[in-house]
CSV table of C-alpha atoms and ligand atoms in Angstrom, one decimal:
chain,number,residue,atom,x,y,z
N,264,MET,CA,-16.8,-20.1,39.8
N,265,LYS,CA,-13.1,-20.5,40.5
N,266,HIS,CA,-12.9,-22.9,37.5
N,267,ILE,CA,-14.5,-20.3,35.2
N,268,LYS,CA,-12.1,-17.6,36.4
N,269,THR,CA,-9.1,-19.8,35.8
N,270,LEU,CA,-10.5,-20.7,32.4
N,271,ILE,CA,-10.9,-17.0,31.4
N,272,THR,CA,-7.5,-16.0,32.7
N,273,GLY,CA,-6.0,-19.0,30.9
N,274,THR,CA,-7.7,-18.1,27.6
N,275,GLY,CA,-6.6,-14.5,28.0
N,276,ILE,CA,-3.0,-15.5,28.5
N,277,ALA,CA,-3.1,-17.9,25.6
N,278,GLY,CA,-4.6,-15.2,23.4
N,279,LEU,CA,-1.8,-12.8,24.3
N,280,LEU,CA,0.8,-15.4,23.6
N,281,LEU,CA,-0.7,-16.2,20.3
N,282,THR,CA,-0.8,-12.5,19.4
N,283,THR,CA,2.8,-12.1,20.4
N,284,ALA,CA,3.8,-15.1,18.3
N,285,LEU,CA,1.9,-13.8,15.3
N,286,VAL,CA,3.5,-10.4,15.6
N,287,ILE,CA,7.0,-11.9,15.9
N,288,ALA,CA,6.3,-14.2,12.9
N,289,ASP,CA,5.5,-11.2,10.7
N,290,ASP,CA,7.9,-10.7,7.8
N,291,ASP,CA,9.3,-7.7,9.6
N,292,LYS,CA,12.1,-9.8,11.2
N,293,TYR,CA,13.7,-9.8,7.8
N,294,GLU,CA,13.5,-6.0,7.5
N,295,LYS,CA,15.1,-4.8,10.7
N,296,GLY,CA,16.4,-1.4,11.4
N,297,GLU,CA,13.3,0.6,10.5
N,298,HIS,CA,11.3,2.8,12.8
N,299,GLU,CA,8.1,0.9,13.6
N,300,GLY,CA,6.7,2.5,16.8
N,301,SER,CA,6.7,0.5,20.0
N,302,PHE,CA,5.9,-3.2,20.2
N,303,LEU,CA,2.6,-2.5,22.2
N,304,SER,CA,1.5,0.3,19.9
N,305,ARG,CA,1.8,-2.1,16.9
N,306,ILE,CA,-0.5,-4.6,18.6
N,307,PHE,CA,-3.1,-2.3,19.9
N,308,SER,CA,-3.3,0.6,17.5
N,309,LYS,CA,-4.3,-0.1,13.9
N,310,LYS,CA,-2.2,2.5,12.1
N,311,PRO,CA,-2.8,1.8,8.4
N,312,ASP,CA,0.1,0.8,6.1
N,313,VAL,CA,0.0,4.2,4.3
N,314,ALA,CA,-2.0,7.4,5.1
N,315,PRO,CA,-5.5,7.1,3.5
N,316,VAL,CA,-6.6,9.7,0.9
N,317,LYS,CA,-8.8,12.4,2.5
N,318,ASN,CA,-8.4,15.1,-0.2
N,319,THR,CA,-11.7,15.1,-2.2
N,320,LEU,CA,-10.2,17.0,-5.1
N,321,TYR,CA,-7.5,14.4,-5.5
N,322,LYS,CA,-10.1,11.6,-5.2
N,323,GLU,CA,-12.2,13.2,-8.0
N,324,GLU,CA,-9.4,14.0,-10.4
N,325,CYS,CA,-7.0,11.2,-9.8
N,326,GLY,CA,-9.5,8.5,-8.9
N,327,SER,CA,-11.7,8.8,-12.1
N,328,CYS,CA,-9.7,6.4,-14.3
N,329,HIS,CA,-8.2,4.2,-11.6
N,330,PHE,CA,-7.8,3.7,-7.9
N,331,ALA,CA,-6.7,6.9,-6.2
N,332,TYR,CA,-3.2,5.8,-5.2
N,333,GLN,CA,-2.1,7.1,-1.8
N,334,PRO,CA,0.6,9.8,-2.1
N,335,GLY,CA,2.7,7.8,0.4
N,336,LEU,CA,3.3,5.1,-2.2
N,337,LEU,CA,5.9,7.1,-4.2
N,338,PRO,CA,8.5,9.7,-3.4
N,339,ALA,CA,8.0,13.4,-4.0
N,340,ARG,CA,10.4,13.4,-6.9
N,341,SER,CA,8.2,10.8,-8.7
N,342,TRP,CA,5.0,12.8,-8.1
N,343,LYS,CA,6.7,16.0,-9.4
N,344,LYS,CA,7.8,14.3,-12.5
N,345,MET,CA,4.4,12.8,-13.1
N,346,MET,CA,2.5,16.0,-12.5
N,347,GLY,CA,4.9,17.9,-14.8
N,348,ASP,CA,3.7,15.7,-17.8
N,349,LEU,CA,0.1,14.9,-17.4
N,350,GLU,CA,-0.5,15.2,-21.1
N,351,ASN,CA,1.5,12.0,-21.6
N,352,HIS,CA,0.2,10.0,-18.7
N,353,PHE,CA,0.7,6.3,-19.5
N,354,GLU,CA,-0.6,7.0,-23.0
N,355,GLU,CA,-3.6,8.9,-21.8
N,356,ASN,CA,-4.1,12.6,-21.6
N,357,ALA,CA,-4.8,13.5,-17.9
N,358,GLU,CA,-4.1,17.2,-18.2
N,359,LEU,CA,-5.6,19.6,-15.6
N,360,ASP,CA,-6.0,23.3,-15.4
N,361,LYS,CA,-3.0,25.1,-13.8
N,362,GLU,CA,-4.7,25.7,-10.5
N,363,THR,CA,-5.9,22.2,-9.9
N,364,GLN,CA,-2.5,20.8,-11.1
N,365,ASN,CA,-0.7,23.0,-8.5
N,366,LYS,CA,-3.0,22.1,-5.7
N,367,LEU,CA,-2.7,18.4,-6.4
N,368,THR,CA,1.1,18.6,-6.8
N,369,ASN,CA,1.3,20.2,-3.4
N,370,TYR,CA,-0.9,17.6,-1.9
N,371,LEU,CA,1.1,14.7,-3.4
N,372,VAL,CA,4.5,16.2,-2.4
N,373,ASP,CA,3.4,17.0,1.1
N,374,ASN,CA,2.2,13.5,1.7
N,375,ALA,CA,4.8,11.6,-0.4
N,376,ALA,CA,6.6,8.5,0.8
N,377,ASP,CA,9.7,10.5,1.8
N,378,HIS,CA,7.6,12.7,4.0
N,379,ALA,CA,5.4,10.1,5.6
N,380,ASN,CA,5.9,8.1,8.8
N,381,TYR,CA,3.9,5.1,7.7
N,382,LYS,CA,5.3,1.5,7.5
N,383,ARG,CA,4.9,0.9,3.8
N,384,SER,CA,6.0,4.4,2.8
N,385,ILE,CA,9.3,3.9,4.7
N,386,ARG,CA,9.8,0.4,3.1
N,387,ILE,CA,9.2,1.8,-0.4
N,388,MET,CA,11.7,4.6,0.2
N,389,ASN,CA,14.3,2.1,1.5
N,390,SER,CA,13.9,0.0,-1.6
N,391,LEU,CA,14.8,3.0,-3.9
N,392,GLY,CA,18.1,4.5,-4.9
N,393,LYS,CA,18.7,8.1,-3.8
N,394,ASN,CA,17.6,9.6,-7.2
N,395,ASP,CA,15.2,7.0,-8.5
N,396,ALA,CA,12.0,8.5,-9.5
N,397,PRO,CA,9.7,5.7,-10.7
N,398,LEU,CA,6.4,6.7,-12.2
N,399,ARG,CA,4.8,3.3,-11.3
N,400,ILE,CA,4.3,2.0,-7.7
N,401,THR,CA,4.2,-1.4,-9.3
N,402,GLU,CA,7.8,-0.9,-10.5
N,403,THR,CA,9.4,-0.1,-7.2
N,404,PRO,CA,11.6,-2.9,-5.9
N,405,TYR,CA,9.6,-3.1,-2.7
N,406,PHE,CA,6.4,-3.7,-4.6
N,407,ILE,CA,8.0,-6.3,-6.9
N,408,ARG,CA,9.4,-8.2,-4.0
N,409,LYS,CA,6.1,-8.3,-2.2
N,410,HIS,CA,4.2,-9.6,-5.2
N,411,ASP,CA,6.7,-11.9,-6.9
N,412,GLU,CA,5.0,-15.1,-5.6
N,413,ILE,CA,1.7,-14.4,-7.3
N,414,PRO,CA,1.6,-16.3,-10.6
N,415,LYS,CA,0.9,-14.5,-13.9
N,416,ARG,CA,-2.3,-16.5,-14.5
N,417,MET,CA,-3.8,-14.7,-11.5
N,418,VAL,CA,-2.9,-11.2,-12.6
N,419,LYS,CA,-1.9,-10.4,-16.2
N,420,ASP,CA,-3.6,-13.4,-17.7
N,421,ASN,CA,-6.6,-13.2,-15.4
N,422,PRO,CA,-9.6,-12.0,-17.4
N,423,LYS,CA,-11.1,-10.6,-14.2
N,424,LEU,CA,-8.0,-8.5,-13.4
N,425,GLY,CA,-5.4,-7.8,-16.0
N,426,SER,CA,-2.9,-5.7,-14.1
N,427,PHE,CA,-1.2,-5.2,-10.8
N,428,SER,CA,-2.1,-1.5,-11.0
N,429,LYS,CA,-5.6,-2.2,-9.7
N,430,CYS,CA,-4.7,-2.3,-6.0
N,431,ALA,CA,-8.2,-2.2,-4.7
N,432,ALA,CA,-9.4,-5.2,-6.8
N,433,CYS,CA,-7.3,-7.5,-4.6
N,434,HIS,CA,-6.7,-5.5,-1.4
N,435,MET,CA,-10.1,-5.3,0.1
N,436,ASN,CA,-9.2,-2.4,2.4
N,437,ALA,CA,-6.8,-0.5,0.0
N,438,GLU,CA,-8.9,2.6,0.2
N,439,LYS,CA,-8.4,2.8,3.9
N,440,GLY,CA,-4.6,2.6,3.3
N,441,SER,CA,-4.5,-1.0,4.6
N,442,TYR,CA,-2.6,-3.6,2.5
N,443,ASP,CA,-2.4,-6.4,5.0
N,444,ASP,CA,-1.8,-9.7,3.2
N,445,ASP,CA,-4.7,-11.2,5.2
N,446,GLU,CA,-7.1,-8.9,3.5
N,447,VAL,CA,-6.4,-10.0,-0.1
N,448,ARG,CA,-8.9,-11.5,-2.3
N,449,ILE,CA,-7.9,-12.1,-5.9
N,450,PRO,CA,-10.8,-11.7,-8.5
N,451,GLY,CA,-11.8,-15.1,-9.9
N,452,VAL,CA,-9.3,-16.8,-7.6
N,453,GLY,CA,-10.3,-16.0,-4.0
N,454,LYS,CA,-8.5,-15.6,-0.8
N,455,TRP,CA,-4.7,-15.4,-0.9
N,456,ASP,CA,-3.0,-18.2,1.0
N,457,ASP,CA,0.7,-18.1,1.0
N,458,ASP,CA,1.3,-21.3,2.9
V,221,HEC,C1,-7.6,9.8,-18.2
V,221,HEC,C2,-7.4,8.7,-17.2
V,221,HEC,C3,-6.4,9.0,-16.1
V,221,HEC,C4,-6.4,10.0,-15.2
V,221,HEC,C5,-7.4,11.2,-15.1
V,221,HEC,C6,-5.3,9.7,-14.3
V,221,HEC,N1,-4.7,8.6,-14.7
V,221,HEC,FE1,-3.1,7.7,-13.7
V,221,HEC,N2,-3.1,6.2,-15.0
V,221,HEC,C7,-3.9,6.1,-16.1
V,221,HEC,C8,-3.5,4.9,-16.9
V,221,HEC,C9,-4.2,4.4,-18.2
V,221,HEC,C10,-2.5,4.3,-16.2
V,221,HEC,C11,-1.8,3.0,-16.5
V,221,HEC,C12,-2.6,1.9,-15.8
V,221,HEC,C13,-2.1,0.5,-16.2
V,221,HEC,O1,-1.0,0.3,-16.7
V,221,HEC,O2,-2.9,-0.4,-15.9
V,221,HEC,C14,-2.2,5.2,-15.0
V,221,HEC,C15,-1.3,4.9,-14.1
V,221,HEC,C16,-1.0,5.7,-13.0
V,221,HEC,C17,0.0,5.3,-12.0
V,221,HEC,C18,0.9,4.1,-11.9
V,221,HEC,C19,0.2,2.9,-11.3
V,221,HEC,C20,1.2,1.7,-11.2
V,221,HEC,O3,1.1,0.9,-12.1
V,221,HEC,O4,2.0,1.7,-10.3
V,221,HEC,C21,0.0,6.4,-11.0
V,221,HEC,C22,0.8,6.5,-9.8
V,221,HEC,C23,-1.0,7.3,-11.5
V,221,HEC,N3,-1.6,6.8,-12.6
V,221,HEC,C24,-1.3,8.5,-10.8
V,221,HEC,C25,-2.3,9.4,-11.3
V,221,HEC,C26,-2.5,10.7,-10.6
V,221,HEC,C27,-1.7,11.2,-9.5
V,221,HEC,C28,-3.5,11.3,-11.3
V,221,HEC,C29,-4.1,12.7,-11.1
V,221,HEC,C30,-3.2,13.8,-11.3
V,221,HEC,C31,-3.9,10.4,-12.4
V,221,HEC,N4,-3.2,9.2,-12.3
V,221,HEC,C32,-5.0,10.6,-13.3
V,221,HEC,C33,-5.0,7.0,-16.5
V,221,HEC,C34,-5.3,8.1,-15.8
V,222,HEC,C1,-3.4,-9.8,-7.8
V,222,HEC,C2,-3.9,-9.0,-6.6
V,222,HEC,C3,-3.1,-7.9,-6.1
V,222,HEC,C4,-3.0,-6.6,-6.7
V,222,HEC,C5,-3.7,-6.1,-7.9
V,222,HEC,C6,-2.1,-5.9,-5.8
V,222,HEC,N1,-1.7,-6.7,-4.7
V,222,HEC,FE1,-0.6,-6.1,-3.1
V,222,HEC,N2,-0.5,-8.0,-2.5
V,222,HEC,C7,-1.2,-9.1,-3.0
V,222,HEC,C8,-0.9,-10.3,-2.3
V,222,HEC,C9,-1.4,-11.7,-2.6
V,222,HEC,C10,0.0,-9.9,-1.3
V,222,HEC,C11,0.7,-10.8,-0.2
V,222,HEC,C12,1.8,-11.5,-0.9
V,222,HEC,C13,2.5,-12.5,0.0
V,222,HEC,O1,2.2,-12.7,1.1
V,222,HEC,O2,3.4,-13.3,-0.6
V,222,HEC,C14,0.2,-8.5,-1.4
V,222,HEC,C15,1.0,-7.7,-0.6
V,222,HEC,C16,1.1,-6.3,-0.6
V,222,HEC,C17,1.8,-5.5,0.4
V,222,HEC,C18,2.6,-6.1,1.6
V,222,HEC,C19,1.6,-6.4,2.6
V,222,HEC,C20,2.1,-7.3,3.7
V,222,HEC,O3,1.4,-7.6,4.7
V,222,HEC,O4,3.3,-7.6,3.7
V,222,HEC,C21,1.6,-4.2,0.0
V,222,HEC,C22,2.2,-3.0,0.7
V,222,HEC,C23,0.8,-4.2,-1.2
V,222,HEC,N3,0.5,-5.5,-1.6
V,222,HEC,C24,0.5,-3.1,-1.9
V,222,HEC,C25,-0.2,-3.1,-3.1
V,222,HEC,C26,-0.4,-1.9,-3.9
V,222,HEC,C27,-0.1,-0.5,-3.5
V,222,HEC,C28,-1.1,-2.3,-5.1
V,222,HEC,C29,-1.4,-1.5,-6.3
V,222,HEC,C30,-0.4,-0.6,-6.9
V,222,HEC,C31,-1.2,-3.7,-5.0
V,222,HEC,N4,-0.7,-4.2,-3.8
V,222,HEC,C32,-1.8,-4.5,-5.9
V,222,HEC,C33,-2.1,-9.0,-4.1
V,222,HEC,C34,-2.3,-7.9,-4.9
């Protein structure tokens, strides 16, 4: 009995040490100085990278042509700019009636990256200049930096993918607001391994 107890305690401590090591090994050590919540809350609570979309109107209207991007992936000024010109939306007409447009603009602005206390929203904001208002998430410096090791043949030249804009094609839990690099599977390629 005593041996078993020792074994269990031993495994527990080893597990805890391993978790600690993994958390410390996270890329965050290169990006200090940002609010992250306490050390323990990062291990035990699974707060997603960005707030997931709960608004059904938004999911219907802005998720019909592509993934319903979380508002926390761009600043409010970007969303305002985009919502002010839906007729010319990346060479498509995505016009809405005035009421729907106002509702969705409010939703996007209220939950935009500059109003969100989520890890990736904060990082995206920190990567932008004060007045930058990119219309693409994929053109923010933070996004570019996070994806610059993925070869073109796996994305643009990949017949099963074609573009970085399809977040959910690679990030298995994108819809839940989770973009962990352990949860990536590239279509036609497989699991991402950055070692
Ligand atoms: C009629 C189809 C259509 C609708 C509806 C639509 N979009 Fe788009 N959207 C597009 C296309 C096409 C692109 C460019 C995709 C690409 O380059 O692969 C795009 C791109 C985007 C991007 C940039 C993605 C990136 O590359 O970072 C954002 C953000 C976006 N849309 C938000 C919205 C929002 C918000 C709404 C709702 C108000 C919306 N879209 C509705 C067609 C649509
Ligand atoms: C080709 C598949 C692919 C697509 C499409 C893609 N990503 Fe990624 N993403 C990755 C990979 C792979 C990594 C990890 C890169 C690394 O570790 O070097 C990553 C990393 C990230 C990270 C950082 C996660 C971490 O743990 O550091 C975020 C945030 C992210 N992606 C968001 C997005 C968003 C938002 C979109 C859509 C606009 C998107 N990604 C589209 C493959 C993709």
